[in-house]
Amino acid sequence: MQINDTPIRSLSSCIQWYWLIFGVMAFVLIYLLAPILTPFLIAAALAYLGDPLVDRLEAWKLSRTVSVVIVFTGIFFILLLIFLFLIPILETQISKLISQINPFVQWSTGLLGPYLKDNLGIDIAVLEVGRLTDIISAHWRETGGFIRNTVSTLSKSGQVILTWIANLALIPVITFYLLRDWDRMVAYIDDLVPRSIEPTIAQLARESNDTLSAFMRGQLLVMLALGIIYSVGLSIVGLDFAVLIGMLAGFLSFVPYLGLIVGIGVAGIAVLFQTQDPLNLLWVILVFVLGQVVEGTVLTPNFVGERIGLHPVTVIFAILAGGQLFGFFGVLLALPVAAVLAVIMRHLHDSYKQSQMYRIQAPPASIENGSDI
């Protein structure tokens, strides 16, 4: 007796169309609401980072609310310290760096110009490097640094000021409520997932969390620690732009060896310009080598461990694509989306390798004239 499977196929088709329409609508809504979603996404990221600490405090017999208050206070105290101390230092060093551009260009062209002209036939004068540095310096003096420029821009528009203040006020409020109800929301979403696909979705969610946390909770701590190590080491060497270069190298360390290469290159040029002593290059190299040793033996094993993070190229592409599509909100959203997509693509790859489409073998080639040659 043949069973009519038309209703089943129809239901499956309807479900597929439902998810397709839902995905398109979600993308359109995110695109339209991106300007106002930024504080919610920042708060969600802070809550995601803080939830494991809250769970650990709960394991010590503290209530959820008390645990949230402790973690919430710690997070915003750290952010306040960064804003009050690190940002002004970086701005001061950037201003000092800009003021040193013209002397550095004159020194480097005087050092490299004759060699390039005699051996490679390149005349640096045609590049008009001096004019370019004058434009950069003039532009920086006009803006007066990014903090003063931001304050000046905000003061020109009452609506911008209100929006800016409202977003800053919303972030801690939303973070607190998300931290308090994080486990409840996760359980609620899990309860809404259709039971037929719940095991698969749960597995994808766990792997996505492992991938994302390997970067956000692990790699970000490694980047910050490396930035501090490089900054302190370069300060001991006596480099004027130690914090700026150290933090830049630490930030770029999410791409293997990129932070090391950029850090040694920029710090090496800066120390040569500052001291004109090639021996100081050895101290700069020593700082970055020690930083790499600490990262490989202490930071990465303890903060990242054996978890598989996102490929560096994936991270770079995700950030650029997110910024192109949704602006600053897209940059914030890029890594979570990339982590989920990476997990889904791995499962699709495994499913394809196990499918009949991949395993099927081509029929043996027919032998012409029925005999071997």
Short mmCIF file of C-alpha atoms in Angstrom, two decimals:
data_model
loop_
_atom_site.label_atom_id
_atom_site.label_comp_id
_atom_site.label_asym_id
_atom_site.label_seq_id
_atom_site.Cartn_x
_atom_site.Cartn_y
_atom_site.Cartn_z
CA MET A 1 0.00 0.00 0.00
CA GLN A 2 1.50 3.27 -1.13
CA ILE A 3 1.45 6.17 1.33
CA ASN A 4 0.67 9.62 0.02
CA ASP A 5 3.54 11.85 1.19
CA THR A 6 2.24 15.00 -0.50
CA PRO A 7 1.08 16.66 2.80
CA ILE A 8 4.49 15.99 4.37
CA ARG A 9 6.29 17.54 1.40
CA SER A 10 3.92 20.49 1.49
CA LEU A 11 4.55 21.04 5.21
CA SER A 12 8.33 20.82 4.70
CA SER A 13 8.13 23.36 1.88
CA CYS A 14 6.06 25.72 4.04
CA ILE A 15 8.60 25.48 6.87
CA GLN A 16 11.45 26.30 4.50
CA TRP A 17 9.59 29.29 3.14
CA TYR A 18 8.80 30.39 6.69
CA TRP A 19 12.46 30.43 7.70
CA LEU A 20 13.46 32.17 4.47
CA ILE A 21 10.89 34.93 4.98
CA PHE A 22 11.85 35.23 8.65
CA GLY A 23 15.53 35.59 7.73
CA VAL A 24 14.85 38.25 5.09
CA MET A 25 12.61 40.22 7.46
CA ALA A 26 15.21 40.02 10.25
CA PHE A 27 17.94 41.29 7.90
CA VAL A 28 15.79 44.19 6.72
CA LEU A 29 14.81 45.15 10.27
CA ILE A 30 18.43 45.07 11.43
CA TYR A 31 19.45 47.21 8.45
CA LEU A 32 16.72 49.78 9.16
CA LEU A 33 17.15 49.84 12.93
CA ALA A 34 20.97 49.66 12.99
CA PRO A 35 21.41 53.29 14.22
CA ILE A 36 19.41 52.63 17.41
CA LEU A 37 20.55 49.06 18.04
CA THR A 38 24.16 49.93 18.90
CA PRO A 39 23.63 50.43 22.68
CA PHE A 40 21.66 47.16 22.84
CA LEU A 41 24.44 45.26 21.09
CA ILE A 42 27.15 46.80 23.30
CA ALA A 43 25.11 45.90 26.37
CA ALA A 44 24.58 42.35 25.08
CA ALA A 45 28.33 41.96 24.51
CA LEU A 46 29.09 43.17 28.04
CA ALA A 47 26.44 40.84 29.46
CA TYR A 48 27.85 37.93 27.44
CA LEU A 49 31.33 38.63 28.79
CA GLY A 50 30.09 39.00 32.36
CA ASP A 51 27.67 36.06 32.56
CA PRO A 52 30.33 33.40 33.37
CA LEU A 53 31.54 35.54 36.28
CA VAL A 54 27.99 35.89 37.55
CA ASP A 55 27.48 32.12 37.31
CA ARG A 56 30.69 31.56 39.25
CA LEU A 57 29.61 33.92 42.01
CA GLU A 58 26.25 32.14 42.13
CA ALA A 59 28.13 28.89 42.67
CA TRP A 60 29.55 30.51 45.82
CA LYS A 61 26.00 30.73 47.21
CA LEU A 62 25.44 34.40 46.29
CA SER A 63 22.08 35.43 44.86
CA ARG A 64 21.80 36.24 41.17
CA THR A 65 21.07 39.93 41.86
CA VAL A 66 24.04 40.36 44.21
CA SER A 67 26.32 38.57 41.74
CA VAL A 68 25.12 40.81 38.92
CA VAL A 69 25.71 43.95 40.98
CA ILE A 70 29.30 42.87 41.75
CA VAL A 71 30.15 41.98 38.14
CA PHE A 72 28.27 45.00 36.76
CA THR A 73 30.21 47.37 39.05
CA GLY A 74 33.51 45.75 38.14
CA ILE A 75 32.91 45.98 34.39
CA PHE A 76 32.01 49.66 34.41
CA PHE A 77 34.77 50.54 36.85
CA ILE A 78 37.30 49.01 34.42
CA LEU A 79 35.73 50.85 31.47
CA LEU A 80 35.82 54.10 33.44
CA LEU A 81 39.51 53.65 34.22
CA ILE A 82 40.26 52.98 30.56
CA PHE A 83 38.36 56.08 29.50
CA LEU A 84 39.91 58.34 32.13
CA PHE A 85 43.52 57.18 31.85
CA LEU A 86 44.26 55.27 28.66
CA ILE A 87 42.43 57.42 26.10
CA PRO A 88 44.02 60.76 27.16
CA ILE A 89 47.47 59.11 27.13
CA LEU A 90 46.87 57.76 23.63
CA GLU A 91 45.64 61.14 22.41
CA THR A 92 48.72 62.88 23.85
CA GLN A 93 51.04 60.40 22.19
CA ILE A 94 49.21 60.66 18.87
CA SER A 95 49.54 64.46 19.00
CA LYS A 96 53.25 64.12 19.78
CA LEU A 97 53.65 61.62 16.96
CA ILE A 98 51.97 63.98 14.48
CA SER A 99 54.27 66.81 15.57
CA GLN A 100 57.28 64.59 14.87
CA ILE A 101 56.25 63.63 11.34
CA ASN A 102 58.15 66.42 9.53
CA PRO A 103 61.47 65.86 11.39
CA PHE A 104 61.10 62.11 10.87
CA VAL A 105 60.48 62.52 7.13
CA GLN A 106 63.49 64.82 6.78
CA TRP A 107 65.66 62.34 8.70
CA SER A 108 64.47 59.31 6.71
CA THR A 109 64.73 61.02 3.30
CA GLY A 110 68.21 62.27 4.16
CA LEU A 111 69.18 58.74 5.17
CA LEU A 112 67.49 56.77 2.38
CA GLY A 113 67.27 59.34 -0.40
CA PRO A 114 70.85 59.11 -1.71
CA TYR A 115 70.84 55.30 -1.53
CA LEU A 116 67.56 54.98 -3.47
CA LYS A 117 68.66 57.48 -6.09
CA ASP A 118 72.14 55.99 -6.64
CA ASN A 119 71.16 52.30 -6.58
CA LEU A 120 67.52 52.18 -7.74
CA GLY A 121 67.14 55.45 -9.61
CA ILE A 122 64.25 56.56 -7.39
CA ASP A 123 64.00 60.28 -6.63
CA ILE A 124 62.04 60.79 -3.40
CA ALA A 125 61.42 64.43 -4.29
CA VAL A 126 58.82 63.49 -6.90
CA LEU A 127 56.68 61.86 -4.18
CA GLU A 128 56.21 65.22 -2.41
CA VAL A 129 56.31 63.50 0.97
CA GLY A 130 56.90 66.77 2.78
CA ARG A 131 53.69 68.25 1.41
CA LEU A 132 51.73 65.22 2.56
CA THR A 133 53.09 65.48 6.09
CA ASP A 134 52.23 69.18 6.19
CA ILE A 135 48.63 68.36 5.27
CA ILE A 136 48.41 65.68 8.00
CA SER A 137 49.87 67.98 10.64
CA ALA A 138 47.61 70.88 9.65
CA HIS A 139 44.53 68.65 9.72
CA TRP A 140 45.39 67.33 13.20
CA ARG A 141 45.92 70.86 14.52
CA GLU A 142 42.54 71.88 13.13
CA THR A 143 40.71 68.97 14.73
CA GLY A 144 42.65 69.28 18.00
CA GLY A 145 42.55 65.56 18.70
CA PHE A 146 39.66 63.10 18.58
CA ILE A 147 38.27 63.85 22.05
CA ARG A 148 38.09 67.61 21.56
CA ASN A 149 36.78 67.09 18.04
CA THR A 150 34.02 64.81 19.30
CA VAL A 151 32.99 67.28 21.99
CA SER A 152 33.00 70.10 19.43
CA THR A 153 30.83 68.10 17.04
CA LEU A 154 28.36 67.16 19.75
CA SER A 155 28.03 70.78 20.90
CA LYS A 156 26.83 71.85 17.45
CA SER A 157 23.66 69.80 17.57
CA GLY A 158 21.28 69.49 20.49
CA GLN A 159 19.72 66.36 19.00
CA VAL A 160 23.12 64.67 18.65
CA ILE A 161 23.90 65.51 22.28
CA LEU A 162 20.61 64.02 23.47
CA THR A 163 21.12 60.88 21.39
CA TRP A 164 24.67 60.47 22.63
CA ILE A 165 23.71 60.92 26.28
CA ALA A 166 20.69 58.63 25.89
CA ASN A 167 22.85 55.86 24.40
CA LEU A 168 25.42 56.16 27.16
CA ALA A 169 22.67 56.05 29.78
CA LEU A 170 20.96 53.07 28.14
CA ILE A 171 24.06 50.84 27.97
CA PRO A 172 24.47 50.28 31.75
CA VAL A 173 20.72 49.89 32.28
CA ILE A 174 20.34 47.31 29.50
CA THR A 175 23.52 45.53 30.60
CA PHE A 176 22.22 45.14 34.15
CA TYR A 177 18.89 43.64 33.08
CA LEU A 178 20.50 41.36 30.48
CA LEU A 179 23.00 40.09 33.06
CA ARG A 180 20.24 39.46 35.58
CA ASP A 181 18.00 37.58 33.16
CA TRP A 182 20.63 36.00 30.86
CA ASP A 183 20.10 32.38 31.90
CA ARG A 184 16.34 32.84 31.87
CA MET A 185 16.41 34.24 28.32
CA VAL A 186 18.62 31.40 27.09
CA ALA A 187 16.22 28.85 28.60
CA TYR A 188 13.22 30.66 27.08
CA ILE A 189 14.77 30.66 23.59
CA ASP A 190 15.67 26.99 23.95
CA ASP A 191 12.06 26.23 24.90
CA LEU A 192 10.82 27.91 21.69
CA VAL A 193 13.01 25.82 19.37
CA PRO A 194 11.03 23.03 17.62
CA ARG A 195 11.68 19.77 19.43
CA SER A 196 12.56 17.94 16.23
CA ILE A 197 15.60 20.10 15.61
CA GLU A 198 16.38 21.09 19.21
CA PRO A 199 19.38 18.70 19.61
CA THR A 200 21.00 20.06 16.42
CA ILE A 201 20.32 23.69 17.36
CA ALA A 202 21.65 23.09 20.89
CA GLN A 203 24.84 21.58 19.50
CA LEU A 204 25.29 24.49 17.05
CA ALA A 205 24.68 26.96 19.88
CA ARG A 206 27.27 25.30 22.11
CA GLU A 207 29.89 25.24 19.36
CA SER A 208 29.09 28.84 18.41
CA ASN A 209 29.52 29.87 22.04
CA ASP A 210 32.86 28.06 22.25
CA THR A 211 34.09 29.70 19.05
CA LEU A 212 32.92 33.17 20.01
CA SER A 213 34.13 32.98 23.60
CA ALA A 214 37.53 31.81 22.39
CA PHE A 215 37.86 35.18 20.71
CA MET A 216 35.85 37.57 22.87
CA ARG A 217 36.68 36.25 26.33
CA GLY A 218 40.05 34.76 25.49
CA GLN A 219 41.68 36.58 22.62
CA LEU A 220 40.60 40.02 23.81
CA LEU A 221 42.26 39.37 27.17
CA VAL A 222 45.39 38.19 25.35
CA MET A 223 45.36 41.33 23.19
CA LEU A 224 44.97 43.61 26.22
CA ALA A 225 47.69 41.78 28.18
CA LEU A 226 50.09 41.92 25.23
CA GLY A 227 49.37 45.62 24.77
CA ILE A 228 50.25 46.27 28.42
CA ILE A 229 53.41 44.11 28.21
CA TYR A 230 54.60 45.84 25.04
CA SER A 231 53.79 49.30 26.43
CA VAL A 232 55.63 48.71 29.70
CA GLY A 233 58.61 47.14 27.93
CA LEU A 234 58.93 49.95 25.39
CA SER A 235 58.59 52.50 28.20
CA ILE A 236 61.54 50.85 29.98
CA VAL A 237 63.50 51.07 26.72
CA GLY A 238 62.72 54.80 26.75
CA LEU A 239 60.54 55.06 23.63
CA ASP A 240 58.42 58.21 23.54
CA PHE A 241 55.42 56.51 21.91
CA ALA A 242 55.53 53.35 24.03
CA VAL A 243 51.82 53.19 24.94
CA LEU A 244 50.62 54.02 21.42
CA ILE A 245 52.86 51.46 19.70
CA GLY A 246 52.40 48.83 22.41
CA MET A 247 48.61 49.02 22.31
CA LEU A 248 48.62 48.99 18.49
CA ALA A 249 50.76 45.84 18.46
CA GLY A 250 48.55 44.24 21.10
CA PHE A 251 45.38 45.05 19.15
CA LEU A 252 46.79 43.57 15.94
CA SER A 253 47.87 40.37 17.68
CA PHE A 254 44.55 38.67 16.85
CA VAL A 255 46.21 37.99 13.48
CA PRO A 256 49.15 35.65 14.21
CA TYR A 257 52.49 37.47 13.97
CA LEU A 258 50.91 40.66 12.58
CA GLY A 259 51.20 42.48 15.91
CA LEU A 260 54.77 41.24 16.29
CA ILE A 261 55.82 42.37 12.80
CA VAL A 262 54.07 45.75 12.96
CA GLY A 263 55.26 46.37 16.52
CA ILE A 264 58.92 45.63 15.79
CA GLY A 265 58.78 47.61 12.55
CA VAL A 266 57.13 50.74 13.97
CA ALA A 267 58.97 50.67 17.31
CA GLY A 268 62.28 49.99 15.56
CA ILE A 269 61.87 52.99 13.25
CA ALA A 270 60.73 55.17 16.16
CA VAL A 271 63.67 54.24 18.38
CA LEU A 272 66.15 54.80 15.54
CA PHE A 273 64.70 58.23 14.88
CA GLN A 274 64.68 59.08 18.58
CA THR A 275 68.16 57.83 19.52
CA GLN A 276 70.04 57.26 16.21
CA ASP A 277 71.56 54.22 17.94
CA PRO A 278 71.07 50.88 16.09
CA LEU A 279 71.88 48.97 19.29
CA ASN A 280 68.52 50.07 20.74
CA LEU A 281 66.87 47.88 18.10
CA LEU A 282 68.03 44.88 20.09
CA TRP A 283 66.13 46.09 23.16
CA VAL A 284 62.97 46.63 21.07
CA ILE A 285 63.24 43.13 19.58
CA LEU A 286 63.83 41.71 23.07
CA VAL A 287 60.60 43.33 24.34
CA PHE A 288 58.52 41.76 21.59
CA VAL A 289 60.23 38.37 21.84
CA LEU A 290 59.52 38.28 25.58
CA GLY A 291 55.92 39.26 24.86
CA GLN A 292 55.58 36.36 22.42
CA VAL A 293 57.08 33.94 24.95
CA VAL A 294 54.62 35.09 27.62
CA GLU A 295 51.73 34.80 25.15
CA GLY A 296 52.66 31.27 24.08
CA THR A 297 53.40 29.89 27.55
CA VAL A 298 50.99 31.78 29.82
CA LEU A 299 48.35 33.95 28.11
CA THR A 300 47.01 31.78 25.29
CA PRO A 301 46.99 28.46 27.27
CA ASN A 302 45.12 30.08 30.18
CA PHE A 303 42.76 32.49 28.38
CA VAL A 304 42.11 30.74 25.05
CA GLY A 305 43.19 27.16 25.72
CA GLU A 306 42.49 24.54 23.10
CA ARG A 307 39.28 26.13 21.87
CA ILE A 308 39.14 26.78 18.15
CA GLY A 309 38.70 30.48 17.44
CA LEU A 310 37.89 32.27 14.23
CA HIS A 311 40.49 32.27 11.47
CA PRO A 312 42.27 35.65 11.31
CA VAL A 313 41.21 36.21 7.70
CA THR A 314 37.61 35.49 8.70
CA VAL A 315 37.83 38.06 11.49
CA ILE A 316 39.21 40.76 9.17
CA PHE A 317 36.66 40.09 6.44
CA ALA A 318 33.76 39.95 8.92
CA ILE A 319 34.68 43.31 10.45
CA LEU A 320 35.08 45.01 7.06
CA ALA A 321 31.87 43.49 5.67
CA GLY A 322 29.89 44.39 8.78
CA GLY A 323 31.11 47.96 8.66
CA GLN A 324 30.25 48.26 4.97
CA LEU A 325 26.71 46.92 5.45
CA PHE A 326 25.65 48.38 8.81
CA GLY A 327 28.28 50.92 9.85
CA PHE A 328 29.54 50.87 13.45
CA PHE A 329 26.70 48.55 14.47
CA GLY A 330 27.84 46.12 11.79
CA VAL A 331 31.39 46.14 13.17
CA LEU A 332 30.03 45.15 16.59
CA LEU A 333 27.76 42.50 15.08
CA ALA A 334 30.40 41.05 12.74
CA LEU A 335 32.16 38.64 15.10
CA PRO A 336 29.06 37.00 16.63
CA VAL A 337 27.59 36.46 13.17
CA ALA A 338 30.91 35.18 11.83
CA ALA A 339 31.22 32.73 14.73
CA VAL A 340 27.75 31.30 14.10
CA LEU A 341 28.29 31.12 10.34
CA ALA A 342 31.66 29.39 10.81
CA VAL A 343 30.02 26.70 12.96
CA ILE A 344 27.16 26.26 10.48
CA MET A 345 29.61 25.98 7.57
CA ARG A 346 31.58 23.29 9.42
CA HIS A 347 28.39 21.29 9.97
CA LEU A 348 27.37 21.73 6.33
CA HIS A 349 30.83 20.56 5.30
CA ASP A 350 30.57 17.45 7.50
CA SER A 351 27.05 16.72 6.24
CA TYR A 352 28.20 17.04 2.64
CA LYS A 353 31.15 14.67 3.18
CA GLN A 354 28.74 12.09 4.62
CA SER A 355 26.08 12.56 1.96
CA GLN A 356 25.37 10.31 -0.99
CA MET A 357 26.20 13.21 -3.32
CA TYR A 358 29.82 13.16 -2.14
CA ARG A 359 30.17 9.37 -1.75
CA ILE A 360 28.71 8.38 -5.11
CA GLN A 361 31.34 7.14 -7.52
CA ALA A 362 31.45 7.73 -11.23
CA PRO A 363 30.80 4.65 -13.38
CA PRO A 364 33.93 3.06 -14.84
CA ALA A 365 34.90 4.45 -18.21
CA SER A 366 33.71 2.30 -21.07
CA ILE A 367 36.42 0.59 -23.08
CA GLU A 368 36.25 1.34 -26.76
CA ASN A 369 35.86 -1.61 -29.09
CA GLY A 370 35.42 -3.92 -26.06
CA SER A 371 39.13 -4.57 -25.53
CA ASP A 372 42.07 -3.18 -23.59
CA ILE A 373 44.73 -1.22 -25.37
#
